[in-house]
PDB file of C-alpha atoms in Angstrom:
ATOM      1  CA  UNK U   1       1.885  16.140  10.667  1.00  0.00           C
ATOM      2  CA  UNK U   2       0.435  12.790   8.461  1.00  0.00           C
ATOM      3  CA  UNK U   3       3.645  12.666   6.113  1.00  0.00           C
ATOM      4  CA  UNK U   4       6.022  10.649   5.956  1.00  0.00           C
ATOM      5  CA  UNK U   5       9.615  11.557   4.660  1.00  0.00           C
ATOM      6  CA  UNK U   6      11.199   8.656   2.227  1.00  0.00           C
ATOM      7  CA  UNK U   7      15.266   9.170   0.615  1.00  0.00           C
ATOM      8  CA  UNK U   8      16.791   8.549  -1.595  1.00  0.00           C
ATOM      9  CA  UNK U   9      14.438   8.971  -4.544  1.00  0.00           C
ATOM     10  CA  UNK U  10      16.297   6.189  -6.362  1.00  0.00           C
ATOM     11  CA  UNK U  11      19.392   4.033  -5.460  1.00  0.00           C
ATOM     12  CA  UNK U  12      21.700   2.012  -7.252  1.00  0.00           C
ATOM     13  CA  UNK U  13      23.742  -0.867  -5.636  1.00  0.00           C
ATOM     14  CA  UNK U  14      26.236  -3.325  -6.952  1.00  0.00           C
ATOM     15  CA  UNK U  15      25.289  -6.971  -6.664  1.00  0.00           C
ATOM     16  CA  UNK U  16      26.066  -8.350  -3.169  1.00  0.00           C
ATOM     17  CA  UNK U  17      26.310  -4.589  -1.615  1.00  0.00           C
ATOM     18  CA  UNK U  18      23.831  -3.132   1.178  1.00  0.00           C
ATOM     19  CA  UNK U  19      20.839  -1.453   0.221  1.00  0.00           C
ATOM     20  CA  UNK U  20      19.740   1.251   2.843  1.00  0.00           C
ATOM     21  CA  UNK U  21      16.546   3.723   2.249  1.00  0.00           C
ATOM     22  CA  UNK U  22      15.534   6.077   5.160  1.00  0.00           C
ATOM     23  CA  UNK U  23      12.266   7.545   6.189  1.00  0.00           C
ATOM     24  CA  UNK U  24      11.410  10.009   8.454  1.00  0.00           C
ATOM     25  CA  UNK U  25       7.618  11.242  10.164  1.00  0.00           C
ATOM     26  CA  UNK U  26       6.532  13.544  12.301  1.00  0.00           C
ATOM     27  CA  UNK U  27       3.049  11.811  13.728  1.00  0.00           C
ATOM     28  CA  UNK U  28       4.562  10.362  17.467  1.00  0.00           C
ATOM     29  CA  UNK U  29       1.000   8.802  17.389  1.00  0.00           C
ATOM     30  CA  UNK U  30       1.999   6.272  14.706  1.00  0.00           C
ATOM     31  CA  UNK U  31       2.282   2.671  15.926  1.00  0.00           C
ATOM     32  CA  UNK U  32       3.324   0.402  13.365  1.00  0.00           C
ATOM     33  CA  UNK U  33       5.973   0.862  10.056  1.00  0.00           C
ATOM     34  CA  UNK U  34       6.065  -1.264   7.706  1.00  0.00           C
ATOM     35  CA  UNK U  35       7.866  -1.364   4.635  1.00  0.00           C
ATOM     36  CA  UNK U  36       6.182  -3.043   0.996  1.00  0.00           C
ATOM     37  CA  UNK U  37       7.860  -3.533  -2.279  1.00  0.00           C
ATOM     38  CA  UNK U  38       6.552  -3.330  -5.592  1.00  0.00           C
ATOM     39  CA  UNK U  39       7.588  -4.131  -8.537  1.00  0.00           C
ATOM     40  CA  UNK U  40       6.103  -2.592 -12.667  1.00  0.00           C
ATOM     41  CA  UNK U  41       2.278  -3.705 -12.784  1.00  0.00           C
ATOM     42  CA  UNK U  42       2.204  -5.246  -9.736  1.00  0.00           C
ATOM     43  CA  UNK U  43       0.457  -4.570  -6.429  1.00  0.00           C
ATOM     44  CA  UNK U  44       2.626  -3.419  -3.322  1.00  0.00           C
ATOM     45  CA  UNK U  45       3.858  -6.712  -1.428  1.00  0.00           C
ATOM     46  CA  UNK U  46       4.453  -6.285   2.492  1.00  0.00           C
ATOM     47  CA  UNK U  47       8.289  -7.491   3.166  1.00  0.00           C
ATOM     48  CA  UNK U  48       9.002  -6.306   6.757  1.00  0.00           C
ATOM     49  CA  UNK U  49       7.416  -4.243   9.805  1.00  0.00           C
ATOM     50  CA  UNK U  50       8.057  -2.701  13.000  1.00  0.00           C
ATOM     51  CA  UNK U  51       6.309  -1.542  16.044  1.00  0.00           C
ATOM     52  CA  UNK U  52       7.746   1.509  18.000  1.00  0.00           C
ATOM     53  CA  UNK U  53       8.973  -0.909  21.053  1.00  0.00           C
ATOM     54  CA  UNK U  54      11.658  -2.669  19.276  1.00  0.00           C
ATOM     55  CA  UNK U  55      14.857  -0.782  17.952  1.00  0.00           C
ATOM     56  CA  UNK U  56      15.708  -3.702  15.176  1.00  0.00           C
ATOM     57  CA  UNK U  57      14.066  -6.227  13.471  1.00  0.00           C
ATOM     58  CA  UNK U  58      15.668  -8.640  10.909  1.00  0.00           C
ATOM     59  CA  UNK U  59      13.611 -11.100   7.916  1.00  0.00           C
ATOM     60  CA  UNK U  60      16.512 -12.756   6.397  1.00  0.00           C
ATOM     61  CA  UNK U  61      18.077 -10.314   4.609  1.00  0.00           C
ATOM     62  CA  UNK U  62      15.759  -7.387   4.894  1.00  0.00           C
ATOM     63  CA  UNK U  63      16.428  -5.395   8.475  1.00  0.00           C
ATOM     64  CA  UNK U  64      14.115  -2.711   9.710  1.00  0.00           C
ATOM     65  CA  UNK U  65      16.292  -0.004  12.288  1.00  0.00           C
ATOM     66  CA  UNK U  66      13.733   2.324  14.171  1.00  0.00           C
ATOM     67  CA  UNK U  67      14.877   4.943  15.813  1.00  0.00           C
ATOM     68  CA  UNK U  68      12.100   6.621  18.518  1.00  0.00           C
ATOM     69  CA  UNK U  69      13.748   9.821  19.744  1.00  0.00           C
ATOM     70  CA  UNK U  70      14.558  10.827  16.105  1.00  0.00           C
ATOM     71  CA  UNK U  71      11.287   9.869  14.501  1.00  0.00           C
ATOM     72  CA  UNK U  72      13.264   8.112  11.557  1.00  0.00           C
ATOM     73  CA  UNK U  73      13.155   4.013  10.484  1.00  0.00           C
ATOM     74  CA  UNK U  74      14.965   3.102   8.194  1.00  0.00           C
ATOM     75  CA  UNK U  75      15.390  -0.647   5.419  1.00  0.00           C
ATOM     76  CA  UNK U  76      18.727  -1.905   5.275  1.00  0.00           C
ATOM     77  CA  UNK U  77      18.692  -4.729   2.000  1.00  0.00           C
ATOM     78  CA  UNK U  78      21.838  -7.269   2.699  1.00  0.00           C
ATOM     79  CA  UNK U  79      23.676  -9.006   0.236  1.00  0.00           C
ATOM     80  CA  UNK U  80      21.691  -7.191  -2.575  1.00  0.00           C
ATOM     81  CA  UNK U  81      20.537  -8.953  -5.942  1.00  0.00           C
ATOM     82  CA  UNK U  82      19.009  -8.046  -9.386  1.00  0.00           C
ATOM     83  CA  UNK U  83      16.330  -9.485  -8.360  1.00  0.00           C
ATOM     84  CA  UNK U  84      15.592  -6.587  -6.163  1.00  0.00           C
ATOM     85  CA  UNK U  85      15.337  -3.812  -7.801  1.00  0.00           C
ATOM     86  CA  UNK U  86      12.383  -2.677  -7.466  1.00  0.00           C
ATOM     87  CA  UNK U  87       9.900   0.409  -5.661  1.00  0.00           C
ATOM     88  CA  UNK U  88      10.303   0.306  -2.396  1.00  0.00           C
ATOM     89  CA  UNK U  89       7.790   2.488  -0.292  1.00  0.00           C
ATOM     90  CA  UNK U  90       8.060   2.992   3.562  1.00  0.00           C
ATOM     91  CA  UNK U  91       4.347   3.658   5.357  1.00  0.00           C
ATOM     92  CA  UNK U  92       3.087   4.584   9.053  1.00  0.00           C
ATOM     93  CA  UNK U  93      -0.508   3.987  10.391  1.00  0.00           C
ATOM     94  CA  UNK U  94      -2.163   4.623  13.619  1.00  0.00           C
ATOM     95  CA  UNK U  95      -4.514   1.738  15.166  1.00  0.00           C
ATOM     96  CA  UNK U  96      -6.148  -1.182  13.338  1.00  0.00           C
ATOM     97  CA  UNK U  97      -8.160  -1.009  10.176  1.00  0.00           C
ATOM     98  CA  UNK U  98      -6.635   2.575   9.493  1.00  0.00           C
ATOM     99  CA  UNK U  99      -4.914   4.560   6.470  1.00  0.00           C
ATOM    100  CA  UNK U 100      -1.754   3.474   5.564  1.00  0.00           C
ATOM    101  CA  UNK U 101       0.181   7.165   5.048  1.00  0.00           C
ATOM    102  CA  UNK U 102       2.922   6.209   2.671  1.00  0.00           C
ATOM    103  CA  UNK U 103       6.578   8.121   1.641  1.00  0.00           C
ATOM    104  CA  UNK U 104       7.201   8.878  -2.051  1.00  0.00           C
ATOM    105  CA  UNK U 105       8.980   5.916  -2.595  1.00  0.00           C
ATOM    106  CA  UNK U 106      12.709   4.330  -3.906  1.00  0.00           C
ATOM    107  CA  UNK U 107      13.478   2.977  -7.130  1.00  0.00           C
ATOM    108  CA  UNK U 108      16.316   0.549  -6.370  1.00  0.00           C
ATOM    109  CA  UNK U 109      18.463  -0.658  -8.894  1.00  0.00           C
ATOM    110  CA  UNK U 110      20.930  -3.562  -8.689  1.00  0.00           C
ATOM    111  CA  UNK U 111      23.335  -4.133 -10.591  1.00  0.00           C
ATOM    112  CA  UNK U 112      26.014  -7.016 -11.725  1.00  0.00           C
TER     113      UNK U 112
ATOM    114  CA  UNK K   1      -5.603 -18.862   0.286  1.00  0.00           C
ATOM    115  CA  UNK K   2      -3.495 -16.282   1.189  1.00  0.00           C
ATOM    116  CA  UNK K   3      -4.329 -13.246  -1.588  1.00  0.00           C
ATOM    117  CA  UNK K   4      -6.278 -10.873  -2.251  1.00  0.00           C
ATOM    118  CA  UNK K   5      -7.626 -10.767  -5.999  1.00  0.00           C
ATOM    119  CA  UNK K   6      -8.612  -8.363  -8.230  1.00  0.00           C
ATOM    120  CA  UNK K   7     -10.864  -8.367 -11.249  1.00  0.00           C
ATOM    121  CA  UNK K   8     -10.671  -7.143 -13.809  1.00  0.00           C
ATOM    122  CA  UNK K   9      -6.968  -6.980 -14.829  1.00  0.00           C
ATOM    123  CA  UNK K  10      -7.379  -3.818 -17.175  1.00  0.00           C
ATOM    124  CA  UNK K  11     -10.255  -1.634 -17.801  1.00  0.00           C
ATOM    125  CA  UNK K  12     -10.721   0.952 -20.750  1.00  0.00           C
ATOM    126  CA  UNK K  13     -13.932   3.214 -19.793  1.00  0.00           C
ATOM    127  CA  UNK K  14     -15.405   6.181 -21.516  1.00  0.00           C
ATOM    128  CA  UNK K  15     -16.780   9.127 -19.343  1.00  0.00           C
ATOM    129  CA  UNK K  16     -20.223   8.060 -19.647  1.00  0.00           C
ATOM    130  CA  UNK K  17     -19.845   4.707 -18.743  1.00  0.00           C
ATOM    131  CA  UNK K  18     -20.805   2.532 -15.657  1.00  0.00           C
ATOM    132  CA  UNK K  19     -18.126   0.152 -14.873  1.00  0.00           C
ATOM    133  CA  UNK K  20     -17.499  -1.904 -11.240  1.00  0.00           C
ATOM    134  CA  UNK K  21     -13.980  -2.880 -10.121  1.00  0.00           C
ATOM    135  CA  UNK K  22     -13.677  -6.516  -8.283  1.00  0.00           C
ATOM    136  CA  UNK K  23     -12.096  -7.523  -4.962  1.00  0.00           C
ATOM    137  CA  UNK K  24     -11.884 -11.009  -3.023  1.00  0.00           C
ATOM    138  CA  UNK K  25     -10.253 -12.157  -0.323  1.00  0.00           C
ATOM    139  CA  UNK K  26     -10.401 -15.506   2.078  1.00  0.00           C
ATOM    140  CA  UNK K  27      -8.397 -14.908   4.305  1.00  0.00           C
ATOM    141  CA  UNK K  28     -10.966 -14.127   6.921  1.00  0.00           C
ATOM    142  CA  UNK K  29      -9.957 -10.383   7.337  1.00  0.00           C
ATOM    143  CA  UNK K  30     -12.447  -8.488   8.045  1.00  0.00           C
ATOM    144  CA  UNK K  31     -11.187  -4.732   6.938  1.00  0.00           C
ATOM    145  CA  UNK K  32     -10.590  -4.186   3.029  1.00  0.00           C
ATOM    146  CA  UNK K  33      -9.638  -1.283   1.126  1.00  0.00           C
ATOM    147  CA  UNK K  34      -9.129   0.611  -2.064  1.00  0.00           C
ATOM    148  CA  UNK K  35      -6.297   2.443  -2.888  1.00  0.00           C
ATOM    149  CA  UNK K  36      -5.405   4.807  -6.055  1.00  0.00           C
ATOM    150  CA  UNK K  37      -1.905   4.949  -7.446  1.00  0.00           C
ATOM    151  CA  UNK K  38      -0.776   7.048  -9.929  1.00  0.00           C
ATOM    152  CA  UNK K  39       2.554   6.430 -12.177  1.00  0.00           C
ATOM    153  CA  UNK K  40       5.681   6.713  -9.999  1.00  0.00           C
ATOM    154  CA  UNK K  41       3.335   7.857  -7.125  1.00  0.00           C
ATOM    155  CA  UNK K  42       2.919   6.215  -3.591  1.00  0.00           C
ATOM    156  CA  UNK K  43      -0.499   4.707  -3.194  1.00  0.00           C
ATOM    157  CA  UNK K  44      -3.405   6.851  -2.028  1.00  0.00           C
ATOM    158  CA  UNK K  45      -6.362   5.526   0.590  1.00  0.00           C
ATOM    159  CA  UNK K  46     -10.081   6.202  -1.050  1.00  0.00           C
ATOM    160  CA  UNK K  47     -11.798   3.972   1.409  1.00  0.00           C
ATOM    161  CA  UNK K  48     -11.907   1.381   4.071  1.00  0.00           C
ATOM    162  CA  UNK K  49     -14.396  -1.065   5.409  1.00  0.00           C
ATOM    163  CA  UNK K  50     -14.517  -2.598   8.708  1.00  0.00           C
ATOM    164  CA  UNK K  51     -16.661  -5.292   9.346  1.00  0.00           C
ATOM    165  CA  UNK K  52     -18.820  -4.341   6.007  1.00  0.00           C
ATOM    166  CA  UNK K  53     -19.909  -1.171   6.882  1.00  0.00           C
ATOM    167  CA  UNK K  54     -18.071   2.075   5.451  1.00  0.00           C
ATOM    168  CA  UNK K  55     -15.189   3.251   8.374  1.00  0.00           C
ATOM    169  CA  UNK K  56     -13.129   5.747   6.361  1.00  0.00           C
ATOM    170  CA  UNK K  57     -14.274   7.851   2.952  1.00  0.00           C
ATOM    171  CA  UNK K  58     -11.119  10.155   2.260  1.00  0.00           C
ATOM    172  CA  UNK K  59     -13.166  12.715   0.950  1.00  0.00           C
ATOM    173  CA  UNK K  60     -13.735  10.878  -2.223  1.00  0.00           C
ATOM    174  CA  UNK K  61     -15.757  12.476  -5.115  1.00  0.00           C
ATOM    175  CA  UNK K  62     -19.283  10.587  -5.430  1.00  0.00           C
ATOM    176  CA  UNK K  63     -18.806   9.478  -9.092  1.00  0.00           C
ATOM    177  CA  UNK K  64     -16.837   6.586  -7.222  1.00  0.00           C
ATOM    178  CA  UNK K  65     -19.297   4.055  -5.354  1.00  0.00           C
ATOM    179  CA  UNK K  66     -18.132   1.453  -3.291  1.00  0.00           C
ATOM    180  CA  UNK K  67     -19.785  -1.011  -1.718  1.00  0.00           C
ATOM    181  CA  UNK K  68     -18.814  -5.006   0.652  1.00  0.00           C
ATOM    182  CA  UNK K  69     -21.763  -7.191  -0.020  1.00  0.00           C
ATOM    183  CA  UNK K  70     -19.663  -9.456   2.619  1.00  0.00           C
ATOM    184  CA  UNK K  71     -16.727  -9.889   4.426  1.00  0.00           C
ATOM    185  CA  UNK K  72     -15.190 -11.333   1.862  1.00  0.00           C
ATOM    186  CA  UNK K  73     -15.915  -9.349  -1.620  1.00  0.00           C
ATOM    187  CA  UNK K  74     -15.537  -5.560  -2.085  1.00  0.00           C
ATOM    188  CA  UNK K  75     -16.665  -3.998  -5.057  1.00  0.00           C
ATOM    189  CA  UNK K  76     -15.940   0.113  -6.835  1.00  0.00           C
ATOM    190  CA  UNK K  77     -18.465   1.019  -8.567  1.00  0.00           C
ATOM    191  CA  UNK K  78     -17.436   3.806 -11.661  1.00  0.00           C
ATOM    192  CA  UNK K  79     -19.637   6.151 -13.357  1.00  0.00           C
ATOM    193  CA  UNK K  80     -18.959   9.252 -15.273  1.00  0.00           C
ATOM    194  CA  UNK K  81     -15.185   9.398 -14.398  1.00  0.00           C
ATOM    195  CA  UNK K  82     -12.720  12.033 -15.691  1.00  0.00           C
ATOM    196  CA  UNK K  83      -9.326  11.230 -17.690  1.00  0.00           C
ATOM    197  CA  UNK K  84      -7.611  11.967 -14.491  1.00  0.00           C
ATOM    198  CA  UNK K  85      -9.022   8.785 -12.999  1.00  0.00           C
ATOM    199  CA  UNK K  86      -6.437   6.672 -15.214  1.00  0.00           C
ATOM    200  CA  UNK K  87      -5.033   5.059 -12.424  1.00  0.00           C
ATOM    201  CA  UNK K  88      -4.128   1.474 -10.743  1.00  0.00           C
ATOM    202  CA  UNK K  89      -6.774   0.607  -8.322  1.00  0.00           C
ATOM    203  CA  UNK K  90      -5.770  -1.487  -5.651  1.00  0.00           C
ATOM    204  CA  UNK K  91      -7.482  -3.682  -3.176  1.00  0.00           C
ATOM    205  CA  UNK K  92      -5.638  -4.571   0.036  1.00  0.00           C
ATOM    206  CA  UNK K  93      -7.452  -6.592   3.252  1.00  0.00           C
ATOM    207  CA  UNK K  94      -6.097  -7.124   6.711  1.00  0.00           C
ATOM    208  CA  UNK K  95      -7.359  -8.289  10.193  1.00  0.00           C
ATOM    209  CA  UNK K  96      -9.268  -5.907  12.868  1.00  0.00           C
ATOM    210  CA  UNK K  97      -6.762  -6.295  15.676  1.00  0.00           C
ATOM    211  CA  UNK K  98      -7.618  -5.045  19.183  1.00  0.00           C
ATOM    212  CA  UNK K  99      -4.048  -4.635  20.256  1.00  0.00           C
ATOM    213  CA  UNK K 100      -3.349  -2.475  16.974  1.00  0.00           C
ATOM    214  CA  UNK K 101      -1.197  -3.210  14.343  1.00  0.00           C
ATOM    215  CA  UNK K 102      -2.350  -2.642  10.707  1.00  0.00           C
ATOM    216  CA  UNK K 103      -0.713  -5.889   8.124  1.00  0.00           C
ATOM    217  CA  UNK K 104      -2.171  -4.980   4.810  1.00  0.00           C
ATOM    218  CA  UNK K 105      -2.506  -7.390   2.361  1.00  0.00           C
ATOM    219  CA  UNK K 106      -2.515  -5.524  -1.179  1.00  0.00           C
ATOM    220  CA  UNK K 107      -3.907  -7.305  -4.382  1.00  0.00           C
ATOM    221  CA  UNK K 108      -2.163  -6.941  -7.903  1.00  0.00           C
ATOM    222  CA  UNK K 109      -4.859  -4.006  -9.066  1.00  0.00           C
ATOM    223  CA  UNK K 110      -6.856  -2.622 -11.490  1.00  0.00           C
ATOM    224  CA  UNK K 111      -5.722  -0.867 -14.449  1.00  0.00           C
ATOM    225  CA  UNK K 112      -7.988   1.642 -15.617  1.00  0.00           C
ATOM    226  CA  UNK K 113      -8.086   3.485 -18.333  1.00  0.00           C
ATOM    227  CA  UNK K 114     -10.708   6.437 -18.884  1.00  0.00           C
ATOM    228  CA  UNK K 115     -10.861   7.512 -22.117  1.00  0.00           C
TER     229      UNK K 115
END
């Protein structure tokens, strides 16, 4: 009941196209989704996050939609550039201070 | 100062050695973490610290030590670790919130090689 579901495994978009990775998880007790990306050798970096009250939230061109009733948030990239491809990981965590349970990941490649 | 920092970059250990891993923050968060991440693997919790004193062990096996001398340095102490340990150790901090939420800061890691 801790997992979290993360698709596609890897993705490759065209320069300026939209980016979208899914997740899925089955803990209703989760409270906050947040989305990191990391790129070879480097540590994760936190782009965008969500609690379950709010259906949508937008960072420039990075949009988190969370969907409640289907237990499924997903990362929609905008306007997509070379400069981010990259892993991207989706996580969920209960409380403060507490394990951050993480899907398997995206490779994302952009391309010219 | 807004990251978290690890030291050292890479590490090359034999089995019998006694090695510690590095971890500062300033931010004034007061829960840090380590994390284990294997090649093309999602990051994996080993421990977290709230307010300096040990909150979460994830089962961990005891040839890994940590320790938070204070609220703003955690250290992983390393003896006698397997091959299998090869990993990228990462440190990540964030605030103790009261209404929830869980921001986690991560720093760029630890390479470790165990040889």
């Amino acid at each position: 009941q801790q997992q979290v579901k993360q698709s596609p495994q890897s993705l490759i978009v065209q320069k300026g196209g939209i980016s979208i990775i899914n997740c899925a998880y089955e803990n209703t007790a989760f409270d906050y989704f947040p989305w990191y990306q990391q790129f070879p050798g480097k540590g994760p970096a936190l782009l965008i996050a969500i609690r379950p009250d709010v259906s949508e939230k937008k960072e420039g061109r990075f949009t988190i939609s969370f969907n409640k009733s289907a237990k499924q948030f997903s990362l929609h990239i905008m306007d997509s550039q070379p400069g981010d491809s990259a892993t991207y990981f989706c996580a969920a965590s209960l409380g403060t201070a507490s394990k951050l349970t993480f899907g398997t990941g995206t490779r994302l490649q952009v391309t010219l | 100062d807004t990251e978290v920092t690890q030291t050292p970059k890479h590490l090359v250990m034999g089995m019998t050695n006694k090695k510690s891993l590095k971890c500062e923050q300033h931010m004034g968060h007061r829960a840090m973490y380590w994390y284990k991440q294997k090649a093309k693997k999602p990051p994996e919790l080993m421990f977290v610290y709230s307010y300096e004193k040990l909150s979460i062990n994830e089962s961990v096996p005891s040839r890994f030590s940590p320790e938070c001398p204070n609220s703003s340095l955690l250290n992983l102490h390393l003896h006698a670790l397997q091959p299998e340990d090869s990993a990228l150790y990462l440190c990540a901090s964030s605030l103790v919130r009261l209404a929830g939420g869980n921001e986690q800061f991560f720093g760029p890691g630890t390479r470790l090689t165990v040889l």
